[in-house]
CSV table of C-alpha atoms and ligand atoms in Angstrom, one decimal:
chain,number,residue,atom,x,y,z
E,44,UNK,CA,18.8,-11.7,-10.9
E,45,UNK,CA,16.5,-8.7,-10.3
E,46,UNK,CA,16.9,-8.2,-6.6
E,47,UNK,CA,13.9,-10.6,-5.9
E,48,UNK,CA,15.8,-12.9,-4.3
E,49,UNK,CA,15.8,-14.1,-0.8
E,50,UNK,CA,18.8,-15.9,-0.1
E,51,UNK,CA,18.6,-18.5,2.9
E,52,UNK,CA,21.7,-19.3,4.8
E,53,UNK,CA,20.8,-22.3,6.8
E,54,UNK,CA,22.3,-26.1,7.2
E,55,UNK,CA,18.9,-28.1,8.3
E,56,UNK,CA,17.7,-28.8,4.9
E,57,UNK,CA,13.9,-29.1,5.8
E,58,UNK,CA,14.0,-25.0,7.4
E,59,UNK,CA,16.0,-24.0,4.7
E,60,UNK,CA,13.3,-25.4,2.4
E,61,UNK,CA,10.4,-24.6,4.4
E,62,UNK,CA,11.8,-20.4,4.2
E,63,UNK,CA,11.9,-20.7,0.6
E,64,UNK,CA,8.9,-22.4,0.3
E,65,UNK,CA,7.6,-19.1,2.5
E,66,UNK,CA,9.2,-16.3,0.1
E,67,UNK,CA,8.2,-18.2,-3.1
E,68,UNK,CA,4.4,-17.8,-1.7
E,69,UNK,CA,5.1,-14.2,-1.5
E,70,UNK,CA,6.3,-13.6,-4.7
E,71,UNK,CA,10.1,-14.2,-3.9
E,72,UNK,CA,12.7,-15.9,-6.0
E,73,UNK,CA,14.8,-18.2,-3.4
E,74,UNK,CA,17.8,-19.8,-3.3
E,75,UNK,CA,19.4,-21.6,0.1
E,76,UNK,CA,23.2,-22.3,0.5
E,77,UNK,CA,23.8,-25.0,3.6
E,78,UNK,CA,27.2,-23.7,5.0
E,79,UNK,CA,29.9,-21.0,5.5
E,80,UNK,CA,32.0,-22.8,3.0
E,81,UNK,CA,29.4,-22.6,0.5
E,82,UNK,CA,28.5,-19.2,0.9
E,83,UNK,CA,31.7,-17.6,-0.2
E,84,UNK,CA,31.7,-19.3,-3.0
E,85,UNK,CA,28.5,-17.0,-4.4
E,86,UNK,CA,31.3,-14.0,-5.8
E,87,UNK,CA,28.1,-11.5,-4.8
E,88,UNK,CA,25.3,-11.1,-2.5
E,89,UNK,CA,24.6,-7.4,-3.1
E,90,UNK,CA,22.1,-9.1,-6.3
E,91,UNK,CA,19.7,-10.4,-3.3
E,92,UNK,CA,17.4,-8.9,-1.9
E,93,UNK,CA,17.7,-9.7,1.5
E,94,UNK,CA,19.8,-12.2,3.7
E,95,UNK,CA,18.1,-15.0,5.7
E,96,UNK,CA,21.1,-16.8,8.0
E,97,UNK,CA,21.2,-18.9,10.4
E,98,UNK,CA,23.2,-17.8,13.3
E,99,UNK,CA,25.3,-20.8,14.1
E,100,UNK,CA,26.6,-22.7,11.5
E,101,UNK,CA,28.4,-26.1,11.6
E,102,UNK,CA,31.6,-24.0,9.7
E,103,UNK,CA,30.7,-20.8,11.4
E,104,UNK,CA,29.3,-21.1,14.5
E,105,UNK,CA,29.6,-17.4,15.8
E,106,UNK,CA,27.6,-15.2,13.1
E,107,UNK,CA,30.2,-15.0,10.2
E,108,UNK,CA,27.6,-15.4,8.0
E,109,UNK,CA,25.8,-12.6,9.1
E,110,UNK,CA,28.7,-10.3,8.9
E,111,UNK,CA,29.9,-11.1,5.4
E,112,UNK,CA,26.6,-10.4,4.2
E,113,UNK,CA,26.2,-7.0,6.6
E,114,UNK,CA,29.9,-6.3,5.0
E,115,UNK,CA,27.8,-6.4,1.8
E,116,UNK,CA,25.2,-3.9,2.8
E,117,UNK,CA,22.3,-6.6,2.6
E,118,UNK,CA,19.1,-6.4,4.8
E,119,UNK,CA,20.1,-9.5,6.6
E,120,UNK,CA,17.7,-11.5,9.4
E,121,UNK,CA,18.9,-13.9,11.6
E,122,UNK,CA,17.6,-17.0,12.5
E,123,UNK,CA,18.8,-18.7,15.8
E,124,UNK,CA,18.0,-21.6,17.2
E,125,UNK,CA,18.3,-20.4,20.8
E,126,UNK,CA,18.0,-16.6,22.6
E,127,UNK,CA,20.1,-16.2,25.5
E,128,UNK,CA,20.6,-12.5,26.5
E,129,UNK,CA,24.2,-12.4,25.5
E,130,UNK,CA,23.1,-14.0,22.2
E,131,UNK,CA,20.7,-11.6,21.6
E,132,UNK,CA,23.1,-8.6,22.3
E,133,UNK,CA,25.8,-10.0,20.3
E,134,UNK,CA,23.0,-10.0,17.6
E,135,UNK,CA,21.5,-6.6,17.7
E,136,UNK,CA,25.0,-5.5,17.6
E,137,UNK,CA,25.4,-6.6,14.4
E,138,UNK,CA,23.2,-4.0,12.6
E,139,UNK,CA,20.5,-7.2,11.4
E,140,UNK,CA,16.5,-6.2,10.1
E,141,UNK,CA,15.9,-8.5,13.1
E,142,UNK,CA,16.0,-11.8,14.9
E,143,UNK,CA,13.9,-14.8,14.7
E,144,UNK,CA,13.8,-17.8,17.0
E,145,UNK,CA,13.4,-20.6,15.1
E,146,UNK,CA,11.2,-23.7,16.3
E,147,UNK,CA,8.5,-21.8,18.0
E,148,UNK,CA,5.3,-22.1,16.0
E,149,UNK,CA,4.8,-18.9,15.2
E,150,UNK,CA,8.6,-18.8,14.0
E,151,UNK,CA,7.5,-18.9,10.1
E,152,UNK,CA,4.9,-16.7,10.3
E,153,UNK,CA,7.3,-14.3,11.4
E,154,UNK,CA,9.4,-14.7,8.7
E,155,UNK,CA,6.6,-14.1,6.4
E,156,UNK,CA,5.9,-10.9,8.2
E,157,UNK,CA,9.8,-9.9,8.1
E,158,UNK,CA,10.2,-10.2,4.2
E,159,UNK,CA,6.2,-8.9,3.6
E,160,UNK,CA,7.7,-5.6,5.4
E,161,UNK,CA,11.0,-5.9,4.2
E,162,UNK,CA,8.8,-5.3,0.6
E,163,UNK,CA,6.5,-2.6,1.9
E,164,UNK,CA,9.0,-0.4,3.5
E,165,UNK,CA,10.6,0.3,0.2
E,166,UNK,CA,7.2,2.4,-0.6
E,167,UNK,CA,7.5,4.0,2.4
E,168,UNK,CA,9.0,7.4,3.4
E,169,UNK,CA,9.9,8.6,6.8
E,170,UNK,CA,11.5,12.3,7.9
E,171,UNK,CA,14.0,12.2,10.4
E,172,UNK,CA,14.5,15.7,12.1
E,173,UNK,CA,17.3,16.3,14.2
E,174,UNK,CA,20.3,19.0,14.1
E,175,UNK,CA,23.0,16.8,15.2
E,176,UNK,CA,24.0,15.2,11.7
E,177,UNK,CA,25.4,11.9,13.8
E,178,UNK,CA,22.3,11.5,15.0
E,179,UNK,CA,20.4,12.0,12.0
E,180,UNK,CA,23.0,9.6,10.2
E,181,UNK,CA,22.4,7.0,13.0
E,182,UNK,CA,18.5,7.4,12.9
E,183,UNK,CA,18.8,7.0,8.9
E,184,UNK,CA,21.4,4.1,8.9
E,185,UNK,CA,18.9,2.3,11.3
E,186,UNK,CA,15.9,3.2,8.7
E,187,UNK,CA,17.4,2.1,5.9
E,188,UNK,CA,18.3,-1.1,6.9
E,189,UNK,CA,15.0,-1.8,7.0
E,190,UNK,CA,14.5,-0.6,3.5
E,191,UNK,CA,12.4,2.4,4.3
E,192,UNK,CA,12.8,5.8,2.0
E,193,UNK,CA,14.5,8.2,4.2
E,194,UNK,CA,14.2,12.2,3.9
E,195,UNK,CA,16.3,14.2,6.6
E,196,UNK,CA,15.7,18.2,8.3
E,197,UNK,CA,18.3,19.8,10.4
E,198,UNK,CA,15.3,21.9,12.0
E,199,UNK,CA,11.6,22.0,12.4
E,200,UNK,CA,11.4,25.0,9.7
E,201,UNK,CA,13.3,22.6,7.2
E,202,UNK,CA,11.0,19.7,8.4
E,203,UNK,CA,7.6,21.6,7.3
E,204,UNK,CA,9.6,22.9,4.3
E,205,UNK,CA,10.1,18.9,3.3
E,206,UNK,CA,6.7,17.6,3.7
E,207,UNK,CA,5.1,20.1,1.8
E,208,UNK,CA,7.6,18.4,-1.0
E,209,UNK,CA,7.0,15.2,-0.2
E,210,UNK,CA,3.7,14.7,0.7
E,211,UNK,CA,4.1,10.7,0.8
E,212,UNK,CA,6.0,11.0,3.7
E,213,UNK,CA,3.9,9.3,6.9
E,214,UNK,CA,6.0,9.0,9.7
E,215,UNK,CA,8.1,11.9,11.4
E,216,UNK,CA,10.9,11.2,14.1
E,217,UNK,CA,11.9,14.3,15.7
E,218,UNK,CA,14.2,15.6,18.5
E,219,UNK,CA,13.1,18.2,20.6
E,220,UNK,CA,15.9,20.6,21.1
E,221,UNK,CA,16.7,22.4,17.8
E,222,UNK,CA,17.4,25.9,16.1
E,223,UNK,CA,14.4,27.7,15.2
E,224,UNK,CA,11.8,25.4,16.1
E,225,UNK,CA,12.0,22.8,18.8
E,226,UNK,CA,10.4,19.6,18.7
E,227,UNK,CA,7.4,20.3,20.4
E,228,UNK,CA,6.7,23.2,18.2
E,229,UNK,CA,7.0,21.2,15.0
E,230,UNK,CA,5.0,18.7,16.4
E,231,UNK,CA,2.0,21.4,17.3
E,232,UNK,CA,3.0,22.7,14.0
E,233,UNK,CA,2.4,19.2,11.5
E,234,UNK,CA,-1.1,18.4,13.6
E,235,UNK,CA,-2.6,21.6,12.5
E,236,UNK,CA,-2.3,20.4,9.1
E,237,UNK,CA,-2.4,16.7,9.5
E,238,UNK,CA,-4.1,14.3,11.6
E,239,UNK,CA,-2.3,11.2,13.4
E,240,UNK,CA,-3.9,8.6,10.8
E,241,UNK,CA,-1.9,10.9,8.1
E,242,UNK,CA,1.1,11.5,9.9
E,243,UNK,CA,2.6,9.5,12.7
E,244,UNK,CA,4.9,11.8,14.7
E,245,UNK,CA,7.4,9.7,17.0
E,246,UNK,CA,9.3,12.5,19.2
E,247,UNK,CA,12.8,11.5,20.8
E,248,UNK,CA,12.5,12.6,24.3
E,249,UNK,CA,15.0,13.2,27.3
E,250,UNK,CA,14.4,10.4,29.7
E,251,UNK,CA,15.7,13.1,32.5
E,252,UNK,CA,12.9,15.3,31.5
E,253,UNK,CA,10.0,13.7,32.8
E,254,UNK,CA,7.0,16.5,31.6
E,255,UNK,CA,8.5,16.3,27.9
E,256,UNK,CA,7.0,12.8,26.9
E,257,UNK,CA,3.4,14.2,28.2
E,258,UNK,CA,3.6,17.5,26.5
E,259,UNK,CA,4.7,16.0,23.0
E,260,UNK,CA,2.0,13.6,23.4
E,261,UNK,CA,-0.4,16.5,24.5
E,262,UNK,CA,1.0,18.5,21.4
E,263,UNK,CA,0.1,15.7,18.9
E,264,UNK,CA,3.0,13.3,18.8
E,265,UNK,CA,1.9,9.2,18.1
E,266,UNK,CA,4.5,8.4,20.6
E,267,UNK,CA,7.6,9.0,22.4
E,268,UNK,CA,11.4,7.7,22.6
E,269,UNK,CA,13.3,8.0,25.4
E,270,UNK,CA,17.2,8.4,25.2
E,271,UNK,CA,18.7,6.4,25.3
E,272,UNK,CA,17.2,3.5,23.1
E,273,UNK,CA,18.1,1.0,21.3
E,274,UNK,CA,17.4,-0.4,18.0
E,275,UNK,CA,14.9,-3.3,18.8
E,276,UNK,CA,12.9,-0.8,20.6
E,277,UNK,CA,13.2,2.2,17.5
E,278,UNK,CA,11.9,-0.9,15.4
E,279,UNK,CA,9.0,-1.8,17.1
E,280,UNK,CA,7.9,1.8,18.0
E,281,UNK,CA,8.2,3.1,14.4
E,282,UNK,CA,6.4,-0.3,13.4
E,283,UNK,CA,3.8,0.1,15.5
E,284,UNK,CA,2.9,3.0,14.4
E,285,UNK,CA,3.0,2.7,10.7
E,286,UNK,CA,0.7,-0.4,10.8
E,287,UNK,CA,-1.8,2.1,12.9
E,288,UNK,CA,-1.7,4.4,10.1
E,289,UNK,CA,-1.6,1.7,7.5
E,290,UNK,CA,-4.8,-0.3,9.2
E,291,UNK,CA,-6.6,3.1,9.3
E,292,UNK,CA,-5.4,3.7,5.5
E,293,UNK,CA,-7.6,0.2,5.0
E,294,UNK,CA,-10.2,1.0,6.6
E,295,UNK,CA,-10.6,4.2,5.0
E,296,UNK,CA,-10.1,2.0,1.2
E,297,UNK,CA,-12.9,-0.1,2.3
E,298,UNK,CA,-15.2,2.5,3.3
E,299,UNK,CA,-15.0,4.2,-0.1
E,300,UNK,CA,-14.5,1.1,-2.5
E,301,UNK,CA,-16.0,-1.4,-4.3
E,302,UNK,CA,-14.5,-4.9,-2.5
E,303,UNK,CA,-14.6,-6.9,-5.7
E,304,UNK,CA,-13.5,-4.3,-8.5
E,305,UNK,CA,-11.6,-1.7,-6.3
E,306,UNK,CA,-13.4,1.6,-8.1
E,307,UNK,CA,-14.9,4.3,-5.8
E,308,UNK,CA,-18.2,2.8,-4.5
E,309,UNK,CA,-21.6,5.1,-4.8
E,310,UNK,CA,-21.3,6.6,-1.6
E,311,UNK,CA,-17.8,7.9,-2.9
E,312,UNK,CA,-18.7,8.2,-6.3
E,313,UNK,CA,-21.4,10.9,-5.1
E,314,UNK,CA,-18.7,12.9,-2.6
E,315,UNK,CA,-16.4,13.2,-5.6
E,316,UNK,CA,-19.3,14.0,-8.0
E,317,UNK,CA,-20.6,16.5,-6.1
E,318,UNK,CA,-18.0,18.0,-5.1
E,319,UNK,CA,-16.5,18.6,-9.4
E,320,UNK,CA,-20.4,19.7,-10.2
E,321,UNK,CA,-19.8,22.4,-7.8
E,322,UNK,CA,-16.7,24.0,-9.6
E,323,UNK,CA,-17.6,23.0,-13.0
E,324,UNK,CA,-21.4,23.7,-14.0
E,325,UNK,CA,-21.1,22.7,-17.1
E,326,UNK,CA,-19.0,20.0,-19.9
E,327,UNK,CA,-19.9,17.2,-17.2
E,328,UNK,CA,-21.1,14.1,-18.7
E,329,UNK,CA,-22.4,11.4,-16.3
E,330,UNK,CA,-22.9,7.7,-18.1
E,331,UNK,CA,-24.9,5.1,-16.3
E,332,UNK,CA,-23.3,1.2,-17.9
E,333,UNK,CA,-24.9,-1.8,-17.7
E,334,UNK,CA,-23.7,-5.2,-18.3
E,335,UNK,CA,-26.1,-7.3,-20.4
E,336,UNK,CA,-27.8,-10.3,-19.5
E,337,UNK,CA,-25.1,-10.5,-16.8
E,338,UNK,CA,-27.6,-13.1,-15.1
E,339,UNK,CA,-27.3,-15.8,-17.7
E,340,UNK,CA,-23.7,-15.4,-17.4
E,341,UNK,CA,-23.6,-15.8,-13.8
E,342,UNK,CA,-26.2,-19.1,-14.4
E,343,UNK,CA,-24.1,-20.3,-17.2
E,344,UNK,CA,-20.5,-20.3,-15.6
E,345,UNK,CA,-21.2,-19.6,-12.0
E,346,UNK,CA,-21.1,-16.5,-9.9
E,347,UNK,CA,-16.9,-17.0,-10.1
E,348,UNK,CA,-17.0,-16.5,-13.5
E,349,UNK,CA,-19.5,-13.7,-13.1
E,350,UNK,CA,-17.1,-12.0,-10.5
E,351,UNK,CA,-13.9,-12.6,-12.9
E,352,UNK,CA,-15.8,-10.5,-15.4
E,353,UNK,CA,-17.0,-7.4,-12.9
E,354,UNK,CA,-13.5,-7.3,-12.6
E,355,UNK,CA,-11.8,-7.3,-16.2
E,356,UNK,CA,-15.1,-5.1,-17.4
E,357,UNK,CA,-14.1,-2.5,-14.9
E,358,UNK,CA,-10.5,-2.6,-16.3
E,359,UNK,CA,-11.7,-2.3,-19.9
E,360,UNK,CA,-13.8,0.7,-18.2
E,361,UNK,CA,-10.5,2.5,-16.6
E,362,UNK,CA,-8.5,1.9,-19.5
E,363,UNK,CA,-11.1,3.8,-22.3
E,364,UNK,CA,-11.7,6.2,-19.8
E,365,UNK,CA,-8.3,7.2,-17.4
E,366,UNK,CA,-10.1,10.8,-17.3
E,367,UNK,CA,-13.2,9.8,-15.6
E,368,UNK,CA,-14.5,9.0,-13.0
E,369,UNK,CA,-15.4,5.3,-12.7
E,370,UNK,CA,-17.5,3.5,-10.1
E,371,UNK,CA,-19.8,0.3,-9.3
E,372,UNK,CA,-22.7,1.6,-8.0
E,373,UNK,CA,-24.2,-2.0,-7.5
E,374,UNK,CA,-24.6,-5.6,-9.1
E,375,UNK,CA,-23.3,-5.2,-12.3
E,376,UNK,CA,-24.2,-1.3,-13.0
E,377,UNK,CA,-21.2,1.1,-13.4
E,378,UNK,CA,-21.1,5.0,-13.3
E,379,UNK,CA,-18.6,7.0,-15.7
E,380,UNK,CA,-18.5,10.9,-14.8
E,381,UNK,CA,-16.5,12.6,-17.3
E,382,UNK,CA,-15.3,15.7,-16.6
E,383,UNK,CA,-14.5,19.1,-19.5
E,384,UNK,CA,-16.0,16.7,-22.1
E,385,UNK,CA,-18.2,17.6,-24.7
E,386,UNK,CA,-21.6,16.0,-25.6
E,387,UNK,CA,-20.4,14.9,-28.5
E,388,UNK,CA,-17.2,13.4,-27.6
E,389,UNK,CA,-18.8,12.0,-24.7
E,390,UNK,CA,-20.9,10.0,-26.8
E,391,UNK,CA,-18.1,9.0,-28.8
E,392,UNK,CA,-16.2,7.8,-26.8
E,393,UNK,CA,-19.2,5.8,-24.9
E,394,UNK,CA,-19.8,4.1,-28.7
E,395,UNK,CA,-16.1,3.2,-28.9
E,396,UNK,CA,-16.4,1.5,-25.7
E,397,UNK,CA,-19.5,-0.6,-26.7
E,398,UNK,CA,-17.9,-1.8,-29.8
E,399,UNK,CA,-14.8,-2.6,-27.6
E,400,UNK,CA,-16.9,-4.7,-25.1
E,401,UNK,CA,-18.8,-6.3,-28.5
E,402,UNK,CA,-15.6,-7.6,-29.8
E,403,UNK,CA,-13.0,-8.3,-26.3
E,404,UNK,CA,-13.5,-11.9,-25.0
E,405,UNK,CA,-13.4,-11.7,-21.3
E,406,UNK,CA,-10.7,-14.2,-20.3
E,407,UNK,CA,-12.2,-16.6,-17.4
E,408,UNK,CA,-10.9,-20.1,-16.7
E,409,UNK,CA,-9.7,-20.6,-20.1
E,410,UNK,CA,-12.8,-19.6,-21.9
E,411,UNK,CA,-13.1,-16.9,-23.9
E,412,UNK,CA,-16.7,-14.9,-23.2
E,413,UNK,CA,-18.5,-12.1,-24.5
E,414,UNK,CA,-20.5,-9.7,-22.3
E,415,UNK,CA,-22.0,-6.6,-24.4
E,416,UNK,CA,-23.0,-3.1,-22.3
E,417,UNK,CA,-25.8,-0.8,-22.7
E,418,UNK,CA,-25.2,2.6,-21.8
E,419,UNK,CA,-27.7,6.0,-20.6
E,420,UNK,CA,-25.6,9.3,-20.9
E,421,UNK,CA,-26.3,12.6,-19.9
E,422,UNK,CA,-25.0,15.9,-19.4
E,423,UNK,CA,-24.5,16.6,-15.3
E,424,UNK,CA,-25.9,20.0,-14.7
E,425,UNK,CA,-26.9,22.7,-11.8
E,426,UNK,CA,-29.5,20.1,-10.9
E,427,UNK,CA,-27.2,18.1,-8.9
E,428,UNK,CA,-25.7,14.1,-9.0
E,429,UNK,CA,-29.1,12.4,-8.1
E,430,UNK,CA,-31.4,14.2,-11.0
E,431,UNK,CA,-28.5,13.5,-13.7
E,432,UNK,CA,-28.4,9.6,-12.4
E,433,UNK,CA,-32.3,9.8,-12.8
E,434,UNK,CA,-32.1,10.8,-16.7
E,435,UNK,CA,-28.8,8.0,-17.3
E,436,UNK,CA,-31.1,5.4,-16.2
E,437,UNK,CA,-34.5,6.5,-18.3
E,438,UNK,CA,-31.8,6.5,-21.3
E,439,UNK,CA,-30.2,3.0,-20.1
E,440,UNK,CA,-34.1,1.4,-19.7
E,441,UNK,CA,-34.2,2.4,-23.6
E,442,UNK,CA,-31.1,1.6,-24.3
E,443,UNK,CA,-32.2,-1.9,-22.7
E,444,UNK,CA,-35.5,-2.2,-24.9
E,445,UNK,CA,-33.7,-1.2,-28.0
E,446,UNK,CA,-32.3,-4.3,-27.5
E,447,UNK,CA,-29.0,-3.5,-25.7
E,448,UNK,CA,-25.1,-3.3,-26.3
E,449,UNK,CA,-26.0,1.0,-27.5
E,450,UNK,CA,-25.5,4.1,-25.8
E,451,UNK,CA,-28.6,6.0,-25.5
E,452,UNK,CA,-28.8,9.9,-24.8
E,453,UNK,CA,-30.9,11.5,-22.3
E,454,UNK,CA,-31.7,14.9,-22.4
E,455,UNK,CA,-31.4,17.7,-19.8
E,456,UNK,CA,-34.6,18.2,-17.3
E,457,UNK,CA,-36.2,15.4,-18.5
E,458,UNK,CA,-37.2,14.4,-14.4
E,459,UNK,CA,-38.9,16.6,-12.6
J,1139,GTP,N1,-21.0,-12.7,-10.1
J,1139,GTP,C1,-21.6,-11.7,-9.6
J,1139,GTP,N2,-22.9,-11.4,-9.9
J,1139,GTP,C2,-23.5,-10.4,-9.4
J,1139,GTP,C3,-22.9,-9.5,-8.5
J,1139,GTP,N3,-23.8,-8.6,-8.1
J,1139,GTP,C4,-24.9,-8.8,-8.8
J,1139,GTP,N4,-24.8,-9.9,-9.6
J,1139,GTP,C5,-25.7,-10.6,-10.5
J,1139,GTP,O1,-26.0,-9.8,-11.6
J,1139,GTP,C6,-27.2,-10.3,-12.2
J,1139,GTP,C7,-28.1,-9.1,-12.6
J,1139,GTP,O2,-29.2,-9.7,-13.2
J,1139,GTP,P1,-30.4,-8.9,-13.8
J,1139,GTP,O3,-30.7,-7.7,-12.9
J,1139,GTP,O4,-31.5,-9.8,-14.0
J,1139,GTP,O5,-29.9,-8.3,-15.1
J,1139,GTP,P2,-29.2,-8.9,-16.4
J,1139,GTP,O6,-29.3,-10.4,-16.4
J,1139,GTP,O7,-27.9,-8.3,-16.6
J,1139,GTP,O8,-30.2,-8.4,-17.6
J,1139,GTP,P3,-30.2,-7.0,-18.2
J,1139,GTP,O9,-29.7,-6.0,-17.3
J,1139,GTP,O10,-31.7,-6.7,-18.5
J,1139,GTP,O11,-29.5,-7.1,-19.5
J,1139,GTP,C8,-27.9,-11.1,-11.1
J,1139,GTP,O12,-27.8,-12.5,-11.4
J,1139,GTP,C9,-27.0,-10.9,-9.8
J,1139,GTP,O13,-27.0,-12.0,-9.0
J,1139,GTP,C10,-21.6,-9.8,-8.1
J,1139,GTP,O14,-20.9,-9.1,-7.3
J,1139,GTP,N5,-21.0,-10.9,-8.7
C-alpha cells in the first residue's frame, strides 16, 4: 500500500460504498471494513492514509473506532449520524481532522472537501511563532493533524529569520507577547515585505485586551484568535484564510496563463521578456512556432482533437526547451525566448525540434497523428520584445511559403 488509502469504518453498506466511490473519484485507493470486530483484525492502519469512521458502531457504539485509529497517529474524520452538543464535545475531544453529519445532502460533498484538503495540506507550510514551547507544541499537534508542513519560531526575530528560508511558507500564527519582538511587531515587520494574498498572518490575541485584535488587524494581520479557542474554531480560521490566499493564487494563474496549455500567455510572456532583455542585451533568441495546417486537423478530428494536440505540442515544446521561455500567444502560434544562447545553437536546437515534431505521433483518442511546425527565429536585441516578434513572424511567413515544417532565420533590423 502507498499511503493512498482511505480507509472507511462504517456498517451501512450503501455509505460505506458511496465514500469510496467519493475517494476513488479523487484519485484514492479505498477499502471499507463494517464493524469494530473487523477492524482489529487489519494488524496496521498507520499504511492508510487517513481514517473515515463512523461514530457509533453496532460493536462499538461510543467512538472506539476512532480512538484505535487516533492511537495510531492516523488523520481520522468522523462520521455521525446525529450532533447533539455533548456528542460533538466528546468528538472534538478526541483530536479528529473533523466531523461530518451524515444524511444531510451536502454530507458527501463534504467529505470530498475533507480528503481534497486532507491531500493539499501536505504541500502546505505554516509558521507557528510563539515562545511558550507547550503552546507551540499544541499549535503544531493541531496542524499536523491536518497534514499541513509545520515550521516553528520561539520569537519574531527567529520567525523572519525562517521565512527568508522557507519561502513556501503562507500562513503565520503568532502570539503577541514575546522576547525581542512582540507580535504586533512581527506582524508590521512580514507586511513590509509581503502582502496578505502572499502571506496570511493569523495573530493569537488576549480576549482581555480588547485594542489588541484592532491594532494587529491595523498592523497587517489576516485575522485574529482570541484565547481561549478551541480547535474547530483554529480550523476554520486558518482555513479560511488559506483558501483566500489560494483563490487569489488562481486568479493570479489565470491572469497570466494559457487556459488550455497552462504556458505563460502573451501578456506574461511580454512582462518576462522584457523584463530579461533589460539585463541581458544580447545572446537572446526569440522563436515564433507555428503549427501547420492545424485547421485541417481541427476539421478532420474535431476541435477536441485539435485541443488534445495544443496541449502534448506544448509538452514536446517544454521538454526540448526547459531553458526557455515558452508561451501561446494565440490559436495555435507558440513563442520560445531563449535566453545566453547562441545564434547557432539556437537554430540547432529549433531544427532538432522540427525533426522531433516530423517524426512524434501526437496520441489523441487512440490515433496516432502527425502535426509538423514551422518556425521564424531571431536574435532579441536593444530594439525591444515587439520589433523582435515583428522579424520571427517575416521569417515564419517564409518559413510558411517554403513549404513549412523548417526554421527560418530572420535577421537583425530588418523592421523599421
Ligand atoms: N482545437 C483548437 N483549435 C484552435 C484553437 N485556437 C485556434 N484554433 C484553430 O487553429 C486553426 C488555425 O488555422 P489557420 O490560421 O488557417 O492556420 P493553419 O490551418 O494551421 O495553416 P498554416 O498556419 O498556414 O499552416 C483554426 O482552425 C482555428 O480554429 C484552440 O484553442 N483549439
Amino acid at each position: 500500500m502507498d499511503n493512498n488509502t482511505v480507509l472507511v469504518v462504517e456498517d451501512n453498506p450503501s455509505t460505506a460504498k458511496v465514500i469510496m466511490a467519493i475517494a476513488q473519484k479523487l484519485g484514492f485507493e479505498a477499502e471499507a471494513v463494517h464493524s469494530y470486530a473487523e477492524l482489529i483484525t487489519l494488524s496496521s492502519l498507520k499504511a492508510y492514509f487517513c481514517v473515515c469512521a463512523d461514530y457509533h458502531l453496532p460493536d462499538a457504539p461510543n467512538g472506539e473506532a476512532i480512538d484505535l485509529a487516533l492511537s495510531q497517529q492516523i488523520p481520522t474524520f468522523v462520521l455521525t449520524g446525529k450532533l447533539d452538543e455533548q456528542t460533538r464535545l466528546r468528538v472534538l475531544k478526541k483530536s479528529v481532522v473533523d466531523f461530518i453529519l451524515k444524511e444531510t445532502i451536502h454530507s458527501f460533498d463534504y467529505v470530498a472537501k475533507l480528503l481534497m484538503r486532507l491531500r493539499n495540506n501536505m504541500n502546505v507550510r505554516i509558521l507557528v511563532v510563539d515562545d511558550s514551547v507547550s503552546v507551540r507544541r499544541y499549535l503544531t499537534t493541531l496542524l499536523e493533524r491536518q497534514n499541513f508542513i509545520v515550521a516553528e519560531a520561539e520569537n519574531g526575530q527567529q520567525a523572519l529569520e525562517v521565512l527568508n528560508i522557507h519561502n513556501d511558507i503562507k500562513l503565520v500564527v503568532t502570539d503577541q507577547e514575546m522576547p525581542l519582538m512582540t507580535g504586533l511587531q512581527l506582524t508590521t515587520a512580514i507586511r513590509k515585505e509581503y502582502s496578505h494574498e502572499q502571506l496570511a498572518v493569523i495573530a493569537i490575541s488576549n480576549a482581555t485586551d480588547a485594542m489588541l485584535t484592532a491594532r494587529f488587524l491595523k498592523n497587517g494581520a489576516n485575522d485574529c484568535l482570541n484565547k481561549p479557542f478551541d480547535a474547530e474554531e483554529f480550523y476554520t480560521r486558518i482555513f479560511r484564510n488559506l483558501e483566500y490566499i489560494e483563490q487569489v493564487e488562481q486568479i493570479e494563474f489565470a491572469a497570466h496563463h494559457d487556459y488550455l496549455t497552462r504556458v505563460k500567455n502573451r501578456r506574461s510572456f511580454f512582462e518576462h521578456a522584457e523584463n530579461i532583455l533589460s539585463t541581458q542585451s544580447s545572446g537572446v533568441a526569440l522563436a515564433l512556432l507555428d503549427l501547420d495546417h492545424f485547421k485541417a486537423i481541427n476539421d478532420t478530428y474535431g476541435h477536441d482533437a485539435g485541443d488534445i494536440i495544443l496541449v502534448q505540442a506544448t509538452q514536446r515544446m517544454q521538454s526540448h526547451f526547459p531553458d526557455a521561455i515558452v508561451a501561446r500567444l494565440g490559436g495555435e502560434e507558440f513563442c520560445l525566448l531563449l535566453p545566453q544562447v547562441s545564434p547557432d545553437e539556437a537554430l540547432g536546437r529549433l531544427e532538432f525540434l522540427c525533426h522531433h515534431f516530423e517524426s512524434f505521433a501526437f496520441n489523441v483518442a487512440n490515433q496516432q497523428l502527425q502535426v509538423t511546425v514551422s518556425i521564424g527565429l531571431v536574435e532579441a536585441d536593444a530594439t525591444g520584445i515587439s520589433a523582435a516578434l515583428k522579424r520571427a513572424d517575416i521569417a515564419l511567413y517564409q518559413a510558411k511559403n517554403n513549404g513549412r515544417n523548417q526554421v527560418v532565420e530572420g535577421s537583425l533590423g530588418q523592421v523599421n
